[in-house]
XYZ file of C-alpha atoms in Angstrom:
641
model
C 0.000 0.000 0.000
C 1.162 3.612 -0.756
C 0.316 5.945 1.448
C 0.419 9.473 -0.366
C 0.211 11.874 2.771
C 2.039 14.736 2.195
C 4.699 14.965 4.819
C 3.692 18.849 5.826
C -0.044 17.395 6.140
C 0.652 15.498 9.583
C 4.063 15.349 11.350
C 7.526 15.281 9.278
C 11.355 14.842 11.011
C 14.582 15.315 9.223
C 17.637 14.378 10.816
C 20.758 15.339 8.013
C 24.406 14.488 8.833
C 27.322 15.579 6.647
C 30.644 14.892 7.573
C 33.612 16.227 5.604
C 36.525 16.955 7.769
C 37.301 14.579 10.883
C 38.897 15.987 13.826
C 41.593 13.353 13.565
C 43.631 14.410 10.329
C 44.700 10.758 9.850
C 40.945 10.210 8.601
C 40.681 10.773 5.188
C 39.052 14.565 3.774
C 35.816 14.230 1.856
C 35.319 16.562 -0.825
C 31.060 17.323 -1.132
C 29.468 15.125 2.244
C 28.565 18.600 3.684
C 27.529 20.076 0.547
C 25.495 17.049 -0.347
C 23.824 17.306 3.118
C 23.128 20.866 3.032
C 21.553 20.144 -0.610
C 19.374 17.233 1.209
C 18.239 19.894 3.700
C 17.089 22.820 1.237
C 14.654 20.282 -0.659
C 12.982 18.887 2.253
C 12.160 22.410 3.756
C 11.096 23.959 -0.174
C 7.408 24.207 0.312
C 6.822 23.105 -3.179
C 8.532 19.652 -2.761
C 8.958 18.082 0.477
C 7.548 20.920 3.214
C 8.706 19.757 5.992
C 8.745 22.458 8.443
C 11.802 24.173 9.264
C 12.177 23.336 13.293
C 11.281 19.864 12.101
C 14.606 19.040 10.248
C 17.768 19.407 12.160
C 21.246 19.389 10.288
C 24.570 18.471 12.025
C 27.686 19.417 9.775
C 31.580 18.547 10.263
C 32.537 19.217 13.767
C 28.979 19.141 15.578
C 28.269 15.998 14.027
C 30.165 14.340 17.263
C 28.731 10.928 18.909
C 27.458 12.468 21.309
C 25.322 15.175 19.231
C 23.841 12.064 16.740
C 22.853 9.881 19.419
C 21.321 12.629 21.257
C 19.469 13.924 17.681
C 18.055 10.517 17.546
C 17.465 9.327 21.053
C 16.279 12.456 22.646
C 14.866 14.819 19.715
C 13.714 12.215 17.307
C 12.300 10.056 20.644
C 10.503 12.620 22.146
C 9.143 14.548 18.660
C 8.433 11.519 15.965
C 4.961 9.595 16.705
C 4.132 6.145 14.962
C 2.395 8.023 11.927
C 5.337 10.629 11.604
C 7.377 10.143 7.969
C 11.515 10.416 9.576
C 13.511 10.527 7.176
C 17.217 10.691 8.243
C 20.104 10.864 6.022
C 24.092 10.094 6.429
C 26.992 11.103 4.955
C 30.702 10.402 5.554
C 32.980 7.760 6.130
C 32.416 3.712 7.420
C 34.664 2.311 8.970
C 35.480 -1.342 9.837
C 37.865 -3.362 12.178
C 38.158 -6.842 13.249
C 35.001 -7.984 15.630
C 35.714 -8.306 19.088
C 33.061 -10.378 20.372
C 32.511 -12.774 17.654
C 29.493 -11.974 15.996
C 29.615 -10.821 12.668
C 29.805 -13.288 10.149
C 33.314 -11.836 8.411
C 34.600 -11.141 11.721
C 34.910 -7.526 10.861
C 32.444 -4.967 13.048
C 30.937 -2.001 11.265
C 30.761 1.387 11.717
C 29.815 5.143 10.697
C 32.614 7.194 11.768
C 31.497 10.737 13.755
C 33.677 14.073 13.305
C 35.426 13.151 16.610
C 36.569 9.619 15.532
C 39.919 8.780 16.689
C 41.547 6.305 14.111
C 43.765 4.500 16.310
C 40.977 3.438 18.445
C 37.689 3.072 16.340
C 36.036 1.199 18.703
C 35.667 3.264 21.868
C 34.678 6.406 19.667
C 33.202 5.452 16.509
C 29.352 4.719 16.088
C 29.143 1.285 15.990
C 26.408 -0.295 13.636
C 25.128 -2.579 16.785
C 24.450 0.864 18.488
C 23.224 2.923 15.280
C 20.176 -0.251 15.162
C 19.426 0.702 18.882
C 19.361 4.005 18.377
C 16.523 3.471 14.870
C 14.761 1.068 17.390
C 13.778 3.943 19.912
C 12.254 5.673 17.447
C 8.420 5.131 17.266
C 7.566 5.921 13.429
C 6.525 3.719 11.373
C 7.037 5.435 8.230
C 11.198 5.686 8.455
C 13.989 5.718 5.946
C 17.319 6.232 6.603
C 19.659 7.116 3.643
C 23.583 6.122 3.912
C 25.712 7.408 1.564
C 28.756 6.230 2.918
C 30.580 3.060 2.656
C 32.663 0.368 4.562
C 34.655 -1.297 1.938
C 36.433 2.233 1.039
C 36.857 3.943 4.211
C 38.616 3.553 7.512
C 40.066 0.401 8.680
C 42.781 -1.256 10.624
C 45.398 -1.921 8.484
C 44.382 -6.202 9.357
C 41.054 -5.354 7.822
C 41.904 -3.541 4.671
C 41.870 -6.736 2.259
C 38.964 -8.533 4.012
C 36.068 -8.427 1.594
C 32.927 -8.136 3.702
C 30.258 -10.341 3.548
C 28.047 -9.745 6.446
C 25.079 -7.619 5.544
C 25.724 -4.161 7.823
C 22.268 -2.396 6.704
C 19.329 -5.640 7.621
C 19.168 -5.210 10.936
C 18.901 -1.039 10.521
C 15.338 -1.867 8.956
C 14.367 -4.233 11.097
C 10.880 -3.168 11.860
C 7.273 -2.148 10.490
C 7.431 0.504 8.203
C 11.352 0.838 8.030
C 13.435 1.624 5.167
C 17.518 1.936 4.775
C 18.911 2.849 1.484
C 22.914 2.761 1.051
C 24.661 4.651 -1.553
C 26.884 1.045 -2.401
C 26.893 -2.579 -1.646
C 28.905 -3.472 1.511
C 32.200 -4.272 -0.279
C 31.897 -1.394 -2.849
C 33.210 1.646 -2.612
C 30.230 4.938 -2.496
C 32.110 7.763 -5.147
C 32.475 11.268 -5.407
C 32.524 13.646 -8.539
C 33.844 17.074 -8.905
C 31.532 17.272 -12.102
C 28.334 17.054 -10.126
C 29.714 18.578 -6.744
C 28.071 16.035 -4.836
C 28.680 12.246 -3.968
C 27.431 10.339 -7.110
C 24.715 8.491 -4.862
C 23.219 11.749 -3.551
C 23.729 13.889 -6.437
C 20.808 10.716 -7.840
C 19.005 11.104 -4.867
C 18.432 14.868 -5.123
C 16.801 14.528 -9.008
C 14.984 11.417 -7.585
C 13.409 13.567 -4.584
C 13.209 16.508 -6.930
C 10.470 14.667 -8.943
C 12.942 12.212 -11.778
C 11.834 9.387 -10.063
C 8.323 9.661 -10.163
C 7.705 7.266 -13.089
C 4.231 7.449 -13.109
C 3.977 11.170 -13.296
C 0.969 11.473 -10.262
C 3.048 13.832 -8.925
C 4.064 11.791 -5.818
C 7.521 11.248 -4.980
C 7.494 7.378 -3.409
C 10.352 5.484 -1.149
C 10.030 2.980 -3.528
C 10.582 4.665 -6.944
C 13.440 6.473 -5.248
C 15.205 3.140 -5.083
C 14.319 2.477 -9.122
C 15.183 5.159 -10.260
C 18.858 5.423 -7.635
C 19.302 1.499 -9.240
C 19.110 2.514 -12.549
C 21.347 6.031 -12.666
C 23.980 5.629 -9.948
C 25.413 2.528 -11.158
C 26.255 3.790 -15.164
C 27.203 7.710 -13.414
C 29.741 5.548 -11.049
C 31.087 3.473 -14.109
C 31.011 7.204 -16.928
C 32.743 9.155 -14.545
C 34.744 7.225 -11.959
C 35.184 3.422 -13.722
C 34.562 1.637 -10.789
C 31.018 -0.238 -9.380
C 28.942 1.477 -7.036
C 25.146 0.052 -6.807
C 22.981 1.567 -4.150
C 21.232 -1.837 -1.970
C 17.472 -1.636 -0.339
C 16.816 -3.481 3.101
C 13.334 -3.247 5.155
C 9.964 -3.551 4.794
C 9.182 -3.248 0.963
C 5.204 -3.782 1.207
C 4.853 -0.895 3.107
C 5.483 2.522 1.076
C 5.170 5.951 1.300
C 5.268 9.418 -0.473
C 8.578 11.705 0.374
C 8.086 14.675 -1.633
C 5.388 15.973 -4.200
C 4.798 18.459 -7.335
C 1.960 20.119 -6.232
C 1.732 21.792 -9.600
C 1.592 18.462 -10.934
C -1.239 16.836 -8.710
C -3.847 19.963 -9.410
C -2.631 19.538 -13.403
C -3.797 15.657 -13.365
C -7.002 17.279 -11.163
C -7.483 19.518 -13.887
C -6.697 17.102 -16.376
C -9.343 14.676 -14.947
C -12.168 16.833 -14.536
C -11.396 18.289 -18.235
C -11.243 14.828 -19.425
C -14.796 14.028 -17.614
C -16.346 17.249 -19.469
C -15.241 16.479 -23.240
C -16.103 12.970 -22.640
C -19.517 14.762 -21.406
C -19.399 17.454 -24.568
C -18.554 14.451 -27.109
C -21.501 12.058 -25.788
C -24.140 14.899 -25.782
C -22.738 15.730 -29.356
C -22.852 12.307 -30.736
C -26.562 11.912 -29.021
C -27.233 15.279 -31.233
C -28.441 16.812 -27.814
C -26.368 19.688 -29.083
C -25.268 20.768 -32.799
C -22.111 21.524 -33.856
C -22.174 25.078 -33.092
C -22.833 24.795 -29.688
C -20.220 21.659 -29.126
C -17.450 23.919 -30.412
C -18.133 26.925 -28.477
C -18.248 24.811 -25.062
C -14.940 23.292 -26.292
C -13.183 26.667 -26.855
C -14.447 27.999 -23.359
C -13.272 24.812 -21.731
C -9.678 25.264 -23.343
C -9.250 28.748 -22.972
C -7.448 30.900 -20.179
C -9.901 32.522 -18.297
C -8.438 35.758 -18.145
C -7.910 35.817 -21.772
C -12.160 35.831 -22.407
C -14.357 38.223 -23.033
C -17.080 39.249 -20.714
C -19.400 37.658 -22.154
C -17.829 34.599 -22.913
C -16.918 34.185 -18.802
C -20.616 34.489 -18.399
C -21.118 31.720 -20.747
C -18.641 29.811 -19.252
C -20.310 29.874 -15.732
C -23.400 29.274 -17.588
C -21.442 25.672 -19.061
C -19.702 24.760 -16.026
C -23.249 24.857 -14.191
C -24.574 22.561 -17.369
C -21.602 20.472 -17.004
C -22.168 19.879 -13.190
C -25.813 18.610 -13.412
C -27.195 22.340 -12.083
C -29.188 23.568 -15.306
C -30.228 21.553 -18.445
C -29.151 21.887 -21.563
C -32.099 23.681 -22.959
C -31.443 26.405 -19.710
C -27.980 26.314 -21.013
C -29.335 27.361 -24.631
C -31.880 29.674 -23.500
C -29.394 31.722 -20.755
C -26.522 32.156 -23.345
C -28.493 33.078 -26.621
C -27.134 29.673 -29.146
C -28.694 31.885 -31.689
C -26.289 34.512 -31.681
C -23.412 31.994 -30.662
C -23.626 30.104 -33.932
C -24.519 33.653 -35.732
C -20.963 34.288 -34.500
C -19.184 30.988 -34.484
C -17.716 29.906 -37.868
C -18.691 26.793 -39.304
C -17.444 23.026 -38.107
C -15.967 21.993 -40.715
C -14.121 25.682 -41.448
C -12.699 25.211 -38.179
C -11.271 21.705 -39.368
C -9.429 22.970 -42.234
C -8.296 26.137 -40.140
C -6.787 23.939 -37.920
C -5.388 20.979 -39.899
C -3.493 24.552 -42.032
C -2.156 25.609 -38.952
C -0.925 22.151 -37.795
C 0.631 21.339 -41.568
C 2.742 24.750 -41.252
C 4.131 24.017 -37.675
C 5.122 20.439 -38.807
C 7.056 22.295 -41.749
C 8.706 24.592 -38.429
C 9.419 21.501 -36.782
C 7.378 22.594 -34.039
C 6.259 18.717 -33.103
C 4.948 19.722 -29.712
C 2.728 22.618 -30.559
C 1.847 20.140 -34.283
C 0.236 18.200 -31.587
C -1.691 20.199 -29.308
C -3.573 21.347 -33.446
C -4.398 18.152 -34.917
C -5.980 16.683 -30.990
C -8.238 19.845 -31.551
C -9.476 18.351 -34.786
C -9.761 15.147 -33.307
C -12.351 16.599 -30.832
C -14.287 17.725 -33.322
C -14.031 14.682 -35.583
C -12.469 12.337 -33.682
C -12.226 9.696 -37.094
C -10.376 13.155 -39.364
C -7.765 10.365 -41.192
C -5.643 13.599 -41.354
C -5.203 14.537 -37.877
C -4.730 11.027 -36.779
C -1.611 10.582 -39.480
C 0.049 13.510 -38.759
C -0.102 12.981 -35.164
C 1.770 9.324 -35.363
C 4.333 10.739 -37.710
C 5.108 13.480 -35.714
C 5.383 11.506 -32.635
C 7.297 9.226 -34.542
C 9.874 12.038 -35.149
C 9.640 13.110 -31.425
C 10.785 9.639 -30.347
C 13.506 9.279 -33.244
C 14.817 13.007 -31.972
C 14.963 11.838 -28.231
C 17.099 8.563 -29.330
C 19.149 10.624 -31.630
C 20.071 13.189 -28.642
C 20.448 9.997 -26.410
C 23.113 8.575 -28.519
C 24.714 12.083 -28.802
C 24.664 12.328 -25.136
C 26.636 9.328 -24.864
C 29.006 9.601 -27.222
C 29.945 13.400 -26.439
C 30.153 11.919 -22.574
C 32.737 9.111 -24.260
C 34.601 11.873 -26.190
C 35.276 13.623 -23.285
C 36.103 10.505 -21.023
C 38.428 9.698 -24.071
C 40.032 13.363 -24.149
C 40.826 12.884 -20.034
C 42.636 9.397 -20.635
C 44.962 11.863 -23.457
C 43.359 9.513 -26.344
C 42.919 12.824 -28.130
C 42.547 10.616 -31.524
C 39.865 8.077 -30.576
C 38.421 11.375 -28.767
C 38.096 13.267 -32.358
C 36.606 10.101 -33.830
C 33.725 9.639 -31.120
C 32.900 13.169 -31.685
C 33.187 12.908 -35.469
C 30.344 10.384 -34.729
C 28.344 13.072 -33.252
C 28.744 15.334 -36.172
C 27.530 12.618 -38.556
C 24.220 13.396 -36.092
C 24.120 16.525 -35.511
C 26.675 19.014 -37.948
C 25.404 21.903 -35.811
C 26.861 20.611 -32.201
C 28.743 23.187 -30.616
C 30.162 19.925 -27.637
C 31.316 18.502 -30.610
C 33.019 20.879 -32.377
C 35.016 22.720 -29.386
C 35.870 19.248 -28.376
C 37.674 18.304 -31.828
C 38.800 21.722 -31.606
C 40.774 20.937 -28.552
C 41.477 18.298 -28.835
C 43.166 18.867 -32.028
C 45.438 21.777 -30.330
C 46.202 18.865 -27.776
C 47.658 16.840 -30.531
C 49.744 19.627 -32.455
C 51.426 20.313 -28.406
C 52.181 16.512 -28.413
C 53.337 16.519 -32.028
C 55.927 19.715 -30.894
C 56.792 18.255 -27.797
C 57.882 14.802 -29.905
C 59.515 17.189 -32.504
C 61.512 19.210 -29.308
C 63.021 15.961 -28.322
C 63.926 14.606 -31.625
C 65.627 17.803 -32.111
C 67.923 17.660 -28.619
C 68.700 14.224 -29.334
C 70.192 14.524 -32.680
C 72.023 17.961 -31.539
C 73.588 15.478 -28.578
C 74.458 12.920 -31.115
C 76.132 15.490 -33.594
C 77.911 17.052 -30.357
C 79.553 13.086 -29.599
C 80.388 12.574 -33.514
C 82.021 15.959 -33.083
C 84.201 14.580 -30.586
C 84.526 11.052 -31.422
C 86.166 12.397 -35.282
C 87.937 15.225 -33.058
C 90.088 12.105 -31.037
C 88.552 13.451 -27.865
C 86.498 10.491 -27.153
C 88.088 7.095 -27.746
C 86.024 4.033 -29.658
C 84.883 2.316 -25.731
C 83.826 6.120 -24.291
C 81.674 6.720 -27.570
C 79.879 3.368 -27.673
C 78.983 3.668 -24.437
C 77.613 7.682 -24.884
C 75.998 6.783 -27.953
C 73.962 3.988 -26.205
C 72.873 5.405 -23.220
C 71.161 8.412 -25.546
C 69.615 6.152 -27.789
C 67.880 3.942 -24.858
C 64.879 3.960 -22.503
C 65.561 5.548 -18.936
C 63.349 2.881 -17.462
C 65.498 0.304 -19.143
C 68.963 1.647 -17.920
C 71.034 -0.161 -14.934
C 71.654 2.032 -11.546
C 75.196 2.720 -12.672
C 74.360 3.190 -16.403
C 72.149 5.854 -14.826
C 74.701 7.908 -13.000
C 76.668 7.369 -16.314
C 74.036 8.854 -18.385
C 73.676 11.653 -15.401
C 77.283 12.721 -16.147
C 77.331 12.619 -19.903
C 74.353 15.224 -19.431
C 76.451 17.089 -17.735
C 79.048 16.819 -20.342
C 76.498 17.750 -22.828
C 75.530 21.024 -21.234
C 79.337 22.054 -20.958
C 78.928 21.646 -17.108
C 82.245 19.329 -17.024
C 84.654 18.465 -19.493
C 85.254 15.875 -21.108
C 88.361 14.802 -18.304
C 86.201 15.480 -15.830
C 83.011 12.906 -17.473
C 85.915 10.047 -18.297
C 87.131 10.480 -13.937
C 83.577 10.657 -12.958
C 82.575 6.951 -14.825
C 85.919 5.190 -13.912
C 87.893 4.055 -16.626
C 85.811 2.161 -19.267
C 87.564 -0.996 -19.247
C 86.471 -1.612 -15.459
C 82.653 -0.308 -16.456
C 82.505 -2.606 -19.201
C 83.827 -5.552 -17.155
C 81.551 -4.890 -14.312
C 78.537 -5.136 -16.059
C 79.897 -8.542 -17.217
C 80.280 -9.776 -14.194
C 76.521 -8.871 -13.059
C 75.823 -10.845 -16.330
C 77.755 -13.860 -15.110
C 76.675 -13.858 -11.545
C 72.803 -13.111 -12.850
C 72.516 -16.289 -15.410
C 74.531 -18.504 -12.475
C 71.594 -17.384 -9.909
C 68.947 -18.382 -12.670
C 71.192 -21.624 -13.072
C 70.619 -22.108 -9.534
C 67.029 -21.447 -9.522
C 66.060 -24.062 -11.874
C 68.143 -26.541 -10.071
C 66.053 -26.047 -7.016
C 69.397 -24.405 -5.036
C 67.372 -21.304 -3.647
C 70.065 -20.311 -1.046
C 72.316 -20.388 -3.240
C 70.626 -18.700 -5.795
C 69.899 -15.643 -3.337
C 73.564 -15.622 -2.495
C 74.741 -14.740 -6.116
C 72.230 -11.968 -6.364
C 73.031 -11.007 -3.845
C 76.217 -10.090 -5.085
C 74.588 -8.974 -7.867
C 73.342 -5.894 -5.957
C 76.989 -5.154 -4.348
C 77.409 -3.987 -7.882
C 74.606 -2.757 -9.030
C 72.117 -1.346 -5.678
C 69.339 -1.324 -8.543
C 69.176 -4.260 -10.196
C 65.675 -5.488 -10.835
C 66.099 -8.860 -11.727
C 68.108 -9.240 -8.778
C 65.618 -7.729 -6.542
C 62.812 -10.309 -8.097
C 65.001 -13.073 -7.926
C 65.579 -12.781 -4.320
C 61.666 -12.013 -3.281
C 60.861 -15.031 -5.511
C 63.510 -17.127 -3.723
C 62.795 -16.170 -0.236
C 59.232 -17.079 -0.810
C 59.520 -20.295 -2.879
C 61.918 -21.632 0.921
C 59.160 -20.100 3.225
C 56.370 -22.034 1.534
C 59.001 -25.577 1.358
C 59.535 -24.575 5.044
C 55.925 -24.119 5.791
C 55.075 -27.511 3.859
C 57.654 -29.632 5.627
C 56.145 -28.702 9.310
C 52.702 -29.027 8.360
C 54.279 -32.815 7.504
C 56.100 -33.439 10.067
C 53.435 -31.985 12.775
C 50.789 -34.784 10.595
C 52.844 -37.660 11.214
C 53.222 -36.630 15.212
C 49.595 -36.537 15.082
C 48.667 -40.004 13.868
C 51.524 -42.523 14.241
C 52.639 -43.659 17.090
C 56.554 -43.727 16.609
C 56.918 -47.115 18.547
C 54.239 -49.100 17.205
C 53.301 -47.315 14.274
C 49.707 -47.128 15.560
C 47.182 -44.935 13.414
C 45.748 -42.108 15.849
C 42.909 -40.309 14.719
C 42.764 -38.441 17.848
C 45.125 -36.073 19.722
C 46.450 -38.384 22.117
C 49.051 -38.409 25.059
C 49.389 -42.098 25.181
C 49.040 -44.716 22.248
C 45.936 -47.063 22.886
C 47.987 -49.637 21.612
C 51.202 -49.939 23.389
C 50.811 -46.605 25.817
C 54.003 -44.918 24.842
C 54.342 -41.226 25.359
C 53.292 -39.696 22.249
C 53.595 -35.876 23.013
């Protein structure tokens, strides 16, 4: 059952907490939790949306939001205020935080909890809000029309460091809605991280929330906001904004009591339109029967419909007299031969053109708006014609074409929403190519888009900077190269010295050695006339020794790999070991010796696990099989242990 109070029509509670900076500067800044809460907090006290009253809705930001002020917000104002038909709607956000459970309870051993601005991180547990004492806290509260909004999340925030790799399984939101009436929806699935955006300004999960409350989610237009179509519509939209504009998974998760549902905010404007719209409905449905029954000609059908579809203050006198003369007609008050007789038909279809005049008019006036691509106002013409000849094969034509074009216009701006949104996602990764394709794409759409068009534009100028940039280097390069030919032809560098210059240039700084770096370091030096040449050859050591060095880490690396794959670990950490008297930086060194020291650590591990198996279940004097931890062998009663 929905129940469609308004929430200013009996009592409403708001409690809003938005935590962005902790006292504790070891727990992480959030960038929009306040903002998003002070966002909340505007739309439930606009009169046209939510209306909750003012001194109903209390707000706690950054440094009041301390344990002591939530638990008091909830167990003394929300206690004393809320009754069991009040709507309480509280929302949360800022960090969760997790550590290993103390008492045994939880399911993944890890305890849960939403972390106040006084937190201290190196002892969550006596001044965090544990989620054990957040349920207690719902539980006083007598409503039974409650939702409580979390956009924060565990597997993301603050942890010991034992917990940080534990994926949680233990559902931390079920028993916040355990009750009648009670609703908690979380901005991410317990091991899923809840995201922010500097795009929207907001966390993606509320940023949803605010169109949902704001009247998106109501899907079947009534003009009732539901708890229920706030979760739709947050399942649907926070999932693809999470993977467009942060690449990771975020899906919101609903716990509680799903039969029961209720209205959070409404578009008044929207509920006296479908009023309108019902009791306009009612009197054309009225008009057309009396018409069809030939109760009233022609004349007098058209005149009621143009009173009925007018705006009041745009008729004449007379016609507002009329008007009250219809609406009395149309609400059983006066018959329709009152109707004729206080009006004057006579002079009404005097002044009224023709029926079918009016059909041409208006199928002329439709035809020239189709030809402006007006679609919407195309519309509004031909249903005129259809109400006075509801079979015109005309009317009914043009309007299925047109809203044929209205849908194939809304696809063709969907698909250029998404691929201008790809194009720019493409331009922020520096794929400035595949970027100026996607948008080409657009263009094939729409020639005209000005997204488009600025974004090829830049990133075109992106390209030409990289193209320079790659040009710049090529340039230095060859002028280094020309500067060591120079010398090499000049005698100043001998055959060794040159080699070596010339391939330390040409190569990959990631791929150098940590002496063929401090090499390379010097000859810049060299290069830049900050040393001489003397001064470059004293700095590397003579190249003979360089060259025979690197030999030797050569040798000594394929006599550890030797090693390796004849199972002589100890060995083989012993050579690279040596390995990295020489060279501090060698990587396959460094590997080599992880891989090594884990490869003995698992044998090690494997051989006790053995040998603690065979204490276990043999006896070692009569080779009894024990399936039980024994002292004494049933069999011969030796001493096992």
């Amino acid at each position: 059952m929905i129940l469609k109070t308004n929430p200013d029509e009996k009592d409403a509670y708001a409690l809003i907490v938005g935590i962005a900076t902790y006292k504790d500067p070891k727990i992480p800044k959030l960038n929009y939790t306040t903002h998003d809460a002070k966002a909340i907090f505007d739309l439930l006290v606009d009169p046209d949306m939510a209306g909750f009253k003012n001194e109903n809705v209390k707000i706690i930001l950054d440094e009041e939001a301390t344990s002591f002020n939530i638990k008091d917000a909830i167990s003394n104002w929300l206690f004393k205020n809320a009754k069991e038909d009040s709507i309480v709607f509280i929302f949360f956000a800022g960090h969760g935080g997790v550590e290993e459970d103390r008492f045994g309870i939880e399911k993944d051993n890890l305890a849960k909890y939403l972390l106040p601005y006084d937190t201290d991180f190196d002892n969550i547990f006596a001044s965090a809000l544990s989620n054990s004492d957040f349920n207690r806290l719902l539980l006083s509260i007598k409503s039974k029309r409650l939702i409580v909004f979390m956009d924060s999340c565990y597997s993301g925030g603050v942890s010991e460091k034992k917990a940080r790799d534990v994926k949680i399984v233990d559902d931390p939101y079920e028993k916040m809605a355990e009750g009648e009436g009670r609703l908690v929806i979380a901005a991410s699935q317990p091991d899923q991280r809840s995201f922010e955006d500097e795009n929207l300004g907001h966390g993606v999960f509320t940023h949803h929330l605010i169109e949902a409350l704001s009247g998106a989610a109501d899907s079947d237009n009534d003009g009732y906001v539901t708890a229920m179509e706030v979760y739709e519509y947050l399942s649907r939209t926070v999932p693809k904004t999470a993977r467009q504009l942060a690449g990771g998974v975020q899906e919101p998760i609903l716990r509680g009591d799903i039969k029961t549902d209720f209205t959070l905010t409404t578009n008044r404007e929207r509920i006296e339109e479908i009023k309108h719209e019902d009791v306009m409905n009612k009197n054309l449905k009225r008009l057309s029967y009396w018409y069809h029954e030939e109760k009233l000609d022609p004349a007098e059908c058209e005149l009621a419909y143009k009173l009925l579809e007018s705006s009041f203050e745009e008729l004449s006198e007379d016609d507002k007299k009329v008007l009250k003369s219809l609406n009395d007609l149309l609400s059983d008050k006066i018959s329709i031969s009152t109707f004729r007789r206080e009006v004057g038909i006579i002079k009404g279809i005097e002044e009224a053109p023709s029926r079918n005049q009016r059909i041409i008019e208006l199928n002329s006036q439709a035809q020239k708006l189709f030809e402006e691509e007006k679609y919407t106002e195309v519309i509004a013409k031909w249903q005129e014609v259809l109400r006075l000849d509801f079979e015109n094969r005309k009317a009914i034509m043009g309007i299925e074409e047109t809203e044929r074009i209205l849908k194939e216009l809304v696809e063709k701006k969907r698909k250029i929403d998404k691929l201008n949104t790809s194009a720019q996602q493409l331009y922020n990764e520096e794929k400035y190519s595949e970027a100026i394709d996607e948008w080409g794409k657009v263009l094939d759409l729409d020639l005209e888009n000005q997204t488009a068009k600025e974004g090829i534009k830049k990133a075109e100028e992106k390209l030409e900077e990289k193209k320079q940039e790659i040009n710049v280097g090529q340039v230095i390069k060859k002028n280094k190269l020309k500067s060591l030919s120079d010398w090499y032809h000049d005698g100043e560098l001998d055959p060794p010295l040159y080699e070596l210059a010339y391939r330390l240039i040409e190569s990959s700084f990631e791929d150098l050695s940590g002496n063929d770096k401090k090499v390379l370091k010097s000859l810049n030096d060299l290069l830049s006339d900050k040393i001489s040449i003397s001064t470059f050859r004293r700095d590397v050591g003579f190249i003979e020794d360089l060259l025979s060095g690197n030999q030797r880490i050569i040798e000594l690396s394929s006599q550890a790999q030797k090693l390796v794959e004849e199972k002589k670990y100890t060995e083989a950490i012993a050579k690279w070991q040596e390995v990295l008297r020489l060279d501090s930086e060698n990587r396959k060194a460094i590997v080599g010796i992880e891989e090594a020291e884990r490869i003995l650590k698992e044998l090690e591990e494997k051989k006790r696990e053995v040998t603690v198996e065979q204490v276990k279940k043999y006896c070692p004097h009569c080779g009894h099989v024990n399936t039980r931890e024994l002292k004494y062998c049933p069999q011969c009663g030796a001493k096992l242990f």
